JSON list of C-alpha atoms in Angstrom, two decimals:
[
{"chain": "W", "resi": 175, "resn": "MET", "atom": "CA", "xyz": [-9.93, 91.45, 188.85]},
{"chain": "W", "resi": 176, "resn": "ALA", "atom": "CA", "xyz": [-11.92, 88.68, 187.26]},
{"chain": "W", "resi": 177, "resn": "GLU", "atom": "CA", "xyz": [-14.57, 88.43, 189.98]},
{"chain": "W", "resi": 178, "resn": "GLU", "atom": "CA", "xyz": [-17.04, 91.12, 190.90]},
{"chain": "W", "resi": 179, "resn": "ILE", "atom": "CA", "xyz": [-17.28, 92.62, 194.37]},
{"chain": "W", "resi": 180, "resn": "ASN", "atom": "CA", "xyz": [-20.91, 92.81, 195.43]},
{"chain": "W", "resi": 181, "resn": "THR", "atom": "CA", "xyz": [-20.80, 92.87, 199.22]},
{"chain": "W", "resi": 182, "resn": "LEU", "atom": "CA", "xyz": [-18.85, 94.66, 201.89]},
{"chain": "W", "resi": 183, "resn": "GLU", "atom": "CA", "xyz": [-17.32, 91.36, 203.06]},
{"chain": "W", "resi": 184, "resn": "ASP", "atom": "CA", "xyz": [-15.91, 90.72, 199.58]},
{"chain": "W", "resi": 185, "resn": "LEU", "atom": "CA", "xyz": [-14.38, 94.21, 199.58]},
{"chain": "W", "resi": 186, "resn": "ASN", "atom": "CA", "xyz": [-12.81, 93.67, 203.02]},
{"chain": "W", "resi": 187, "resn": "GLN", "atom": "CA", "xyz": [-11.29, 90.36, 201.89]},
{"chain": "W", "resi": 188, "resn": "VAL", "atom": "CA", "xyz": [-9.77, 91.92, 198.77]},
{"chain": "W", "resi": 189, "resn": "ALA", "atom": "CA", "xyz": [-8.48, 94.96, 200.71]},
{"chain": "W", "resi": 190, "resn": "GLY", "atom": "CA", "xyz": [-7.00, 92.67, 203.37]},
{"chain": "W", "resi": 191, "resn": "LEU", "atom": "CA", "xyz": [-5.12, 90.65, 200.74]},
{"chain": "W", "resi": 192, "resn": "GLU", "atom": "CA", "xyz": [-3.73, 93.80, 199.08]},
{"chain": "W", "resi": 193, "resn": "ALA", "atom": "CA", "xyz": [-2.64, 95.27, 202.43]},
{"chain": "W", "resi": 194, "resn": "ALA", "atom": "CA", "xyz": [-0.85, 92.04, 203.34]},
{"chain": "W", "resi": 195, "resn": "GLN", "atom": "CA", "xyz": [0.97, 92.02, 199.99]},
{"chain": "W", "resi": 196, "resn": "GLU", "atom": "CA", "xyz": [2.06, 95.67, 200.47]},
{"chain": "W", "resi": 197, "resn": "ALA", "atom": "CA", "xyz": [3.29, 94.94, 204.02]},
{"chain": "W", "resi": 198, "resn": "GLU", "atom": "CA", "xyz": [5.50, 92.15, 202.68]},
{"chain": "W", "resi": 199, "resn": "THR", "atom": "CA", "xyz": [7.11, 94.45, 200.12]},
{"chain": "W", "resi": 200, "resn": "ILE", "atom": "CA", "xyz": [7.75, 97.29, 202.62]},
{"chain": "W", "resi": 201, "resn": "SER", "atom": "CA", "xyz": [9.96, 95.20, 204.95]},
{"chain": "W", "resi": 202, "resn": "ARG", "atom": "CA", "xyz": [12.89, 97.45, 205.78]},
{"chain": "W", "resi": 203, "resn": "GLU", "atom": "CA", "xyz": [16.52, 96.48, 205.55]},
{"chain": "W", "resi": 204, "resn": "PRO", "atom": "CA", "xyz": [19.45, 97.99, 207.47]},
{"chain": "W", "resi": 205, "resn": "VAL", "atom": "CA", "xyz": [21.27, 100.83, 205.70]},
{"chain": "W", "resi": 206, "resn": "ARG", "atom": "CA", "xyz": [25.00, 100.85, 206.52]},
{"chain": "W", "resi": 207, "resn": "ASP", "atom": "CA", "xyz": [28.16, 102.03, 204.77]},
{"chain": "W", "resi": 208, "resn": "ASP", "atom": "CA", "xyz": [31.37, 100.06, 204.13]},
{"chain": "W", "resi": 209, "resn": "LEU", "atom": "CA", "xyz": [32.63, 100.78, 207.66]},
{"chain": "W", "resi": 210, "resn": "GLY", "atom": "CA", "xyz": [29.46, 99.43, 209.31]},
{"chain": "W", "resi": 211, "resn": "ARG", "atom": "CA", "xyz": [28.10, 102.88, 210.20]},
{"chain": "W", "resi": 212, "resn": "ALA", "atom": "CA", "xyz": [24.64, 104.31, 209.73]},
{"chain": "W", "resi": 213, "resn": "TYR", "atom": "CA", "xyz": [24.33, 107.98, 208.71]},
{"chain": "W", "resi": 214, "resn": "ALA", "atom": "CA", "xyz": [21.46, 110.41, 209.18]},
{"chain": "W", "resi": 215, "resn": "THR", "atom": "CA", "xyz": [20.82, 114.15, 209.19]},
{"chain": "W", "resi": 216, "resn": "GLY", "atom": "CA", "xyz": [18.91, 115.71, 212.08]},
{"chain": "W", "resi": 217, "resn": "LYS", "atom": "CA", "xyz": [17.40, 119.19, 212.16]},
{"chain": "W", "resi": 218, "resn": "ARG", "atom": "CA", "xyz": [15.93, 121.47, 214.83]},
{"chain": "W", "resi": 219, "resn": "LYS", "atom": "CA", "xyz": [15.32, 125.23, 214.57]},
{"chain": "W", "resi": 220, "resn": "ASP", "atom": "CA", "xyz": [18.34, 126.54, 212.62]},
{"chain": "W", "resi": 221, "resn": "ALA", "atom": "CA", "xyz": [20.66, 123.69, 213.65]},
{"chain": "W", "resi": 222, "resn": "VAL", "atom": "CA", "xyz": [21.66, 120.87, 211.29]},
{"chain": "W", "resi": 223, "resn": "ALA", "atom": "CA", "xyz": [23.45, 117.78, 212.58]},
{"chain": "W", "resi": 224, "resn": "ARG", "atom": "CA", "xyz": [25.24, 115.11, 210.56]},
{"chain": "W", "resi": 225, "resn": "VAL", "atom": "CA", "xyz": [25.32, 111.94, 212.65]},
{"chain": "W", "resi": 226, "resn": "TRP", "atom": "CA", "xyz": [27.17, 108.64, 212.20]},
{"chain": "W", "resi": 227, "resn": "ILE", "atom": "CA", "xyz": [26.57, 105.72, 214.57]},
{"chain": "W", "resi": 228, "resn": "LYS", "atom": "CA", "xyz": [28.44, 102.42, 214.83]},
{"chain": "W", "resi": 229, "resn": "PRO", "atom": "CA", "xyz": [28.55, 99.62, 217.42]},
{"chain": "W", "resi": 230, "resn": "GLY", "atom": "CA", "xyz": [30.75, 100.55, 220.35]},
{"chain": "W", "resi": 231, "resn": "SER", "atom": "CA", "xyz": [30.90, 101.50, 224.00]},
{"chain": "W", "resi": 232, "resn": "GLY", "atom": "CA", "xyz": [28.50, 104.49, 224.08]},
{"chain": "W", "resi": 233, "resn": "LYS", "atom": "CA", "xyz": [31.03, 107.26, 223.34]},
{"chain": "W", "resi": 234, "resn": "VAL", "atom": "CA", "xyz": [29.42, 110.42, 221.95]},
{"chain": "W", "resi": 235, "resn": "VAL", "atom": "CA", "xyz": [31.60, 112.97, 220.11]},
{"chain": "W", "resi": 236, "resn": "VAL", "atom": "CA", "xyz": [30.10, 116.25, 218.90]},
{"chain": "W", "resi": 237, "resn": "ASN", "atom": "CA", "xyz": [32.23, 118.56, 216.71]},
{"chain": "W", "resi": 238, "resn": "GLY", "atom": "CA", "xyz": [35.38, 116.77, 217.88]},
{"chain": "W", "resi": 239, "resn": "LYS", "atom": "CA", "xyz": [34.59, 117.20, 221.59]},
{"chain": "W", "resi": 240, "resn": "GLU", "atom": "CA", "xyz": [33.15, 114.83, 224.16]},
{"chain": "W", "resi": 241, "resn": "MET", "atom": "CA", "xyz": [29.43, 115.21, 224.81]},
{"chain": "W", "resi": 242, "resn": "LYS", "atom": "CA", "xyz": [30.03, 116.36, 228.40]},
{"chain": "W", "resi": 243, "resn": "THR", "atom": "CA", "xyz": [32.28, 119.24, 227.29]},
{"chain": "W", "resi": 244, "resn": "TYR", "atom": "CA", "xyz": [30.27, 120.36, 224.23]},
{"chain": "W", "resi": 245, "resn": "PHE", "atom": "CA", "xyz": [26.87, 120.08, 225.94]},
{"chain": "W", "resi": 246, "resn": "ALA", "atom": "CA", "xyz": [27.78, 121.05, 229.52]},
{"chain": "W", "resi": 247, "resn": "ARG", "atom": "CA", "xyz": [24.20, 121.30, 230.80]},
{"chain": "W", "resi": 248, "resn": "PRO", "atom": "CA", "xyz": [22.81, 117.99, 232.13]},
{"chain": "W", "resi": 249, "resn": "VAL", "atom": "CA", "xyz": [19.46, 118.64, 230.42]},
{"chain": "W", "resi": 250, "resn": "LEU", "atom": "CA", "xyz": [21.12, 118.72, 226.99]},
{"chain": "W", "resi": 251, "resn": "GLN", "atom": "CA", "xyz": [23.04, 115.52, 227.78]},
{"chain": "W", "resi": 252, "resn": "MET", "atom": "CA", "xyz": [19.77, 113.87, 228.79]},
{"chain": "W", "resi": 253, "resn": "ILE", "atom": "CA", "xyz": [18.21, 114.94, 225.47]},
{"chain": "W", "resi": 254, "resn": "LEU", "atom": "CA", "xyz": [21.04, 113.21, 223.59]},
{"chain": "W", "resi": 255, "resn": "ARG", "atom": "CA", "xyz": [20.61, 109.98, 225.58]},
{"chain": "W", "resi": 256, "resn": "GLN", "atom": "CA", "xyz": [16.82, 109.75, 225.09]},
{"chain": "W", "resi": 257, "resn": "PRO", "atom": "CA", "xyz": [16.82, 107.81, 221.78]},
{"chain": "W", "resi": 258, "resn": "PHE", "atom": "CA", "xyz": [19.11, 105.14, 223.23]},
{"chain": "W", "resi": 259, "resn": "THR", "atom": "CA", "xyz": [16.98, 104.81, 226.37]},
{"chain": "W", "resi": 260, "resn": "VAL", "atom": "CA", "xyz": [13.72, 104.49, 224.42]},
{"chain": "W", "resi": 261, "resn": "ALA", "atom": "CA", "xyz": [15.25, 101.94, 222.02]},
{"chain": "W", "resi": 262, "resn": "GLY", "atom": "CA", "xyz": [16.85, 100.03, 224.90]},
{"chain": "W", "resi": 263, "resn": "VAL", "atom": "CA", "xyz": [20.39, 100.15, 223.47]},
{"chain": "W", "resi": 264, "resn": "GLU", "atom": "CA", "xyz": [22.28, 102.28, 226.02]},
{"chain": "W", "resi": 265, "resn": "ASP", "atom": "CA", "xyz": [26.10, 102.12, 225.71]},
{"chain": "W", "resi": 266, "resn": "GLN", "atom": "CA", "xyz": [25.94, 99.94, 222.58]},
{"chain": "W", "resi": 267, "resn": "PHE", "atom": "CA", "xyz": [26.65, 102.58, 219.92]},
{"chain": "W", "resi": 268, "resn": "ASP", "atom": "CA", "xyz": [29.36, 105.18, 219.39]},
{"chain": "W", "resi": 269, "resn": "VAL", "atom": "CA", "xyz": [28.16, 108.48, 217.94]},
{"chain": "W", "resi": 270, "resn": "ASN", "atom": "CA", "xyz": [30.15, 110.95, 215.87]},
{"chain": "W", "resi": 271, "resn": "ALA", "atom": "CA", "xyz": [28.24, 114.14, 215.04]},
{"chain": "W", "resi": 272, "resn": "THR", "atom": "CA", "xyz": [28.97, 117.49, 213.46]},
{"chain": "W", "resi": 273, "resn": "VAL", "atom": "CA", "xyz": [26.53, 120.31, 214.15]},
{"chain": "W", "resi": 274, "resn": "LYS", "atom": "CA", "xyz": [26.21, 123.76, 212.59]},
{"chain": "W", "resi": 275, "resn": "GLY", "atom": "CA", "xyz": [23.84, 126.64, 213.17]},
{"chain": "W", "resi": 276, "resn": "GLY", "atom": "CA", "xyz": [21.48, 127.63, 215.95]},
{"chain": "W", "resi": 277, "resn": "GLY", "atom": "CA", "xyz": [22.14, 127.59, 219.67]},
{"chain": "W", "resi": 278, "resn": "LEU", "atom": "CA", "xyz": [22.97, 124.78, 222.05]},
{"chain": "W", "resi": 279, "resn": "SER", "atom": "CA", "xyz": [19.36, 123.75, 222.64]},
{"chain": "W", "resi": 280, "resn": "GLY", "atom": "CA", "xyz": [18.61, 123.55, 218.92]},
{"chain": "W", "resi": 281, "resn": "GLN", "atom": "CA", "xyz": [21.86, 121.70, 218.31]},
{"chain": "W", "resi": 282, "resn": "ALA", "atom": "CA", "xyz": [21.02, 119.13, 221.01]},
{"chain": "W", "resi": 283, "resn": "GLY", "atom": "CA", "xyz": [17.60, 118.61, 219.40]},
{"chain": "W", "resi": 284, "resn": "ALA", "atom": "CA", "xyz": [19.20, 118.23, 215.98]},
{"chain": "W", "resi": 285, "resn": "VAL", "atom": "CA", "xyz": [21.67, 115.62, 217.24]},
{"chain": "W", "resi": 286, "resn": "LYS", "atom": "CA", "xyz": [18.82, 113.75, 218.98]},
{"chain": "W", "resi": 287, "resn": "HIS", "atom": "CA", "xyz": [16.84, 113.73, 215.73]},
{"chain": "W", "resi": 288, "resn": "GLY", "atom": "CA", "xyz": [19.89, 112.52, 213.80]},
{"chain": "W", "resi": 289, "resn": "ILE", "atom": "CA", "xyz": [20.66, 109.77, 216.32]},
{"chain": "W", "resi": 290, "resn": "SER", "atom": "CA", "xyz": [17.05, 108.56, 216.17]},
{"chain": "W", "resi": 291, "resn": "LYS", "atom": "CA", "xyz": [17.04, 108.41, 212.38]},
{"chain": "W", "resi": 292, "resn": "ALA", "atom": "CA", "xyz": [20.45, 106.70, 212.29]},
{"chain": "W", "resi": 293, "resn": "LEU", "atom": "CA", "xyz": [19.36, 104.10, 214.87]},
{"chain": "W", "resi": 294, "resn": "GLN", "atom": "CA", "xyz": [16.28, 103.34, 212.82]},
{"chain": "W", "resi": 295, "resn": "LEU", "atom": "CA", "xyz": [18.41, 102.92, 209.69]},
{"chain": "W", "resi": 296, "resn": "TYR", "atom": "CA", "xyz": [20.98, 100.74, 211.49]},
{"chain": "W", "resi": 297, "resn": "ASP", "atom": "CA", "xyz": [18.35, 98.45, 213.04]},
{"chain": "W", "resi": 298, "resn": "PRO", "atom": "CA", "xyz": [14.85, 98.78, 211.51]},
{"chain": "W", "resi": 299, "resn": "SER", "atom": "CA", "xyz": [13.31, 96.83, 214.40]},
{"chain": "W", "resi": 300, "resn": "LEU", "atom": "CA", "xyz": [13.86, 99.91, 216.62]},
{"chain": "W", "resi": 301, "resn": "ARG", "atom": "CA", "xyz": [11.62, 102.05, 214.39]},
{"chain": "W", "resi": 302, "resn": "GLY", "atom": "CA", "xyz": [8.40, 101.31, 216.30]},
{"chain": "W", "resi": 303, "resn": "ALA", "atom": "CA", "xyz": [9.72, 102.47, 219.67]},
{"chain": "W", "resi": 304, "resn": "LEU", "atom": "CA", "xyz": [11.40, 105.58, 218.24]},
{"chain": "W", "resi": 305, "resn": "LYS", "atom": "CA", "xyz": [8.34, 106.54, 216.22]},
{"chain": "W", "resi": 306, "resn": "ALA", "atom": "CA", "xyz": [6.00, 106.03, 219.18]},
{"chain": "W", "resi": 307, "resn": "ALA", "atom": "CA", "xyz": [8.18, 108.38, 221.25]},
{"chain": "W", "resi": 308, "resn": "GLY", "atom": "CA", "xyz": [8.02, 110.97, 218.45]},
{"chain": "W", "resi": 309, "resn": "PHE", "atom": "CA", "xyz": [11.79, 111.08, 217.85]},
{"chain": "W", "resi": 310, "resn": "LEU", "atom": "CA", "xyz": [11.62, 110.48, 214.09]},
{"chain": "W", "resi": 311, "resn": "THR", "atom": "CA", "xyz": [9.43, 113.54, 213.48]},
{"chain": "W", "resi": 312, "resn": "ARG", "atom": "CA", "xyz": [11.28, 116.75, 212.70]},
{"chain": "W", "resi": 313, "resn": "ASP", "atom": "CA", "xyz": [10.19, 119.51, 215.09]},
{"chain": "W", "resi": 314, "resn": "SER", "atom": "CA", "xyz": [9.36, 122.19, 212.54]},
{"chain": "W", "resi": 315, "resn": "ARG", "atom": "CA", "xyz": [8.90, 125.07, 215.00]},
{"chain": "W", "resi": 316, "resn": "VAL", "atom": "CA", "xyz": [11.22, 127.94, 214.11]},
{"chain": "W", "resi": 317, "resn": "VAL", "atom": "CA", "xyz": [11.56, 131.54, 215.27]},
{"chain": "W", "resi": 318, "resn": "GLU", "atom": "CA", "xyz": [9.02, 133.87, 213.69]},
{"chain": "W", "resi": 319, "resn": "ARG", "atom": "CA", "xyz": [10.53, 136.64, 211.58]},
{"chain": "W", "resi": 320, "resn": "LYS", "atom": "CA", "xyz": [10.53, 140.27, 212.67]},
{"chain": "W", "resi": 321, "resn": "LYS", "atom": "CA", "xyz": [7.98, 142.47, 210.90]},
{"chain": "W", "resi": 322, "resn": "TYR", "atom": "CA", "xyz": [8.55, 146.10, 209.95]},
{"chain": "W", "resi": 323, "resn": "GLY", "atom": "CA", "xyz": [6.88, 148.63, 212.25]},
{"chain": "W", "resi": 324, "resn": "LYS", "atom": "CA", "xyz": [7.22, 146.23, 215.19]},
{"chain": "W", "resi": 325, "resn": "ALA", "atom": "CA", "xyz": [9.83, 145.94, 217.93]},
{"chain": "W", "resi": 326, "resn": "LYS", "atom": "CA", "xyz": [10.05, 142.15, 217.46]},
{"chain": "W", "resi": 327, "resn": "ALA", "atom": "CA", "xyz": [7.91, 139.62, 215.60]},
{"chain": "W", "resi": 328, "resn": "ARG", "atom": "CA", "xyz": [4.70, 140.69, 217.34]},
{"chain": "W", "resi": 329, "resn": "LYS", "atom": "CA", "xyz": [5.67, 143.17, 220.07]},
{"chain": "W", "resi": 330, "resn": "SER", "atom": "CA", "xyz": [4.70, 146.74, 219.30]},
{"chain": "W", "resi": 331, "resn": "PHE", "atom": "CA", "xyz": [6.46, 149.91, 220.36]},
{"chain": "W", "resi": 332, "resn": "GLN", "atom": "CA", "xyz": [5.04, 151.70, 223.41]},
{"chain": "W", "resi": 333, "resn": "PHE", "atom": "CA", "xyz": [1.90, 153.61, 222.55]},
{"chain": "W", "resi": 334, "resn": "SER", "atom": "CA", "xyz": [1.49, 157.23, 223.64]},
{"chain": "W", "resi": 335, "resn": "LYS", "atom": "CA", "xyz": [-1.58, 159.32, 222.85]},
{"chain": "W", "resi": 336, "resn": "ARG", "atom": "CA", "xyz": [0.31, 162.64, 223.22]}
]
């Protein structure tokens, strides 16, 4: 910089200019493959989901089965629909997902995370709503490991004095 910064106002003006220049360079572009799909990986507990979304009628296929047969519980189906509801794009995208590991609850969370990331990649304007709802953050809580000398991770065996 050729000019010196002597006051706080000068510093704010320079910082404001630099922030505006960075914001212009960060503008996100859609990420899609040759077939017009967006791909993302979602994770939750031990479950890992590979998710592809493309424009369609709202059909969700998980491991080759319909969502209603794979995730029979209504709560799990609701979890899968949350990203579409928050983004305001219900029944506009078809989802194809493959999930491995964990139980049904973890798998539903992994697919939800993958759908959210794929939606954000397909249409970057949806990022604000998905991020505000917390769907782009990976839920890092996992089961605590069992320790030796304990019945489970923290539970001790029954104590007897005699």
